[in-house]
Amino acid sequence: MEVYFDNAATSYPKPPSVYEAINFTLQHVGANPGRGEHSLSQSANRIIFKARETIAEFFNIPNSRNIVFTSNGTEAINLALKGFLKPGDHGIISSMEHNSVVRPLNSLKNDGVNVTIVQCDKEGKLNPDYVFKEIKKNTRLIVLTHASNVTGTILPVEEIGEIAAKKGIPLLVDAAQTAGTIPIDVLRNNISLLACPGHKSLLGPQGTGFLYICEGFNLKPLIEGGTGSNSELSEQPDFLPDRFQSGTLNTPGIAGLKAGIEFINKKSIQTIKEHEDMLSKTFINKLKEINRVRIYGPLSIKEKTAVVSFNIKGKDSADIATALDEKYQIMVRVGLHCSPHAHKTIGTFPDGTIRVSFSIFNTVHEIDYFIDSLKVILN
Ligand SMILES: Cc1ncc(COP(=O)(O)O)c(C=O)c1O
């Protein structure tokens, strides 16, 4: 049997309704949304609008025009960071951030942006007081991953949101590992910018993502032209979402993303989280029984998403992952997972870990197969 345990990279499989929505849009609504008055273009436009409305409702976003579609989470984060921070600005991030945050900030450093990395503990947990202490006069942005893609550790977005609101500093949340499994309310959590891939727990296809930009937020577009609106002008439109949405949209993908969120709504986010928690708990308990296993991050299910990172003392993680794939068709991710700072934080740099990550479609039977296969490989 084939077992896919790499859902933190991208979820697979998708719900059947997602494949249907993509196929239907490709075959029957093939026109360019927002590039014509004809009826098929209007139909495509309606798909985009409804997808935006579905996302807005899911994250309690007051106005769906504040959602800008991107091709993934990285693009959304880049737009937020490079569109906002200017020379002389200071930003605060945690030590569990993904390279999608760290790399654009690193290149912004060359333009005079200063960045403080607040250290998390060995389990990847962040003390909000440490963030508070690092706030300076010129702090313009706090950036936080909602959960680590290495350990699954959930970071205190609510507390940091309160601090950010009190200090009048915008908060950018990277929800790559939580959107679709942990409820997010941009108003209640004081989130000014929310970056989400559509292809992970939101269950949409690859090539989808979005950035929520709160009302009145002054962001500079990174790409201009081709909005289908204000064609008489040489300047980029000044209204949302067109200001940040240049070029033909991925209508089939966005239709799939909408179907993914509708699947979550139908099942309920709580049911999905409970299923994934049950899988994580079962997996951790069985893994703990294996000799010389070291699991990283919190073991308490309440404190994590369905991501488990581990190593086995004296064994090469890459060899284990290769054997799992080649001999047993079990797909896991090994290495640094694009998050070297997170691995430095938990003490697994530069070798990294074996990472297993579950979705609503994984089963206990698959976990049993994994554990049995791992035992054979280790013997
Ligand atoms: C925490 C985190 N942030 C950002 C990203 C980037 O998302 P994408 O692959 O959609 O660009 C990922 C993807 O793995 C992630 O795990």
Coordinates of C-alpha atoms and ligand atoms in Angstrom, one line a residue, residues 8-9 72-74 77 98 100 145 147 149 174 176-177 197 199-200, ligand 1:
A8 CA 2.8 19.5 6.1
A9 CA 4.5 20.0 2.6
N72 CA 1.4 29.8 -2.7
G73 CA 2.2 30.9 0.9
T74 CA 5.7 32.1 0.1
I77 CA 4.6 36.4 2.7
H98 CA 10.2 29.1 7.7
S100 CA 9.7 32.0 3.3
T145 CA 4.3 31.4 12.2
A147 CA 2.7 26.6 14.1
N149 CA 6.4 23.0 10.2
D174 CA 2.1 32.7 8.5
A176 CA 0.8 27.7 6.5
Q177 CA 0.6 24.9 9.1
P197 CA -1.1 28.5 1.2
H199 CA -2.7 23.6 -0.9
K200 CA -2.0 22.3 2.7
Ligands
LIG1 C1 5.5 27.4 8.1 C2 5.5 27.6 6.6 N1 5.5 28.8 6.1 C3 5.5 29.0 4.7 C4 5.5 27.9 3.9 C5 5.5 28.2 2.4 O1 4.3 27.8 1.8 P1 4.3 27.4 0.2 O2 5.0 26.1 0.0 O3 2.9 27.4 -0.2 O4 5.0 28.5 -0.5 C6 5.5 26.6 4.4 C7 5.5 25.4 3.5 O5 6.0 24.4 3.8 C8 5.5 26.4 5.8 O6 5.5 25.2 6.3

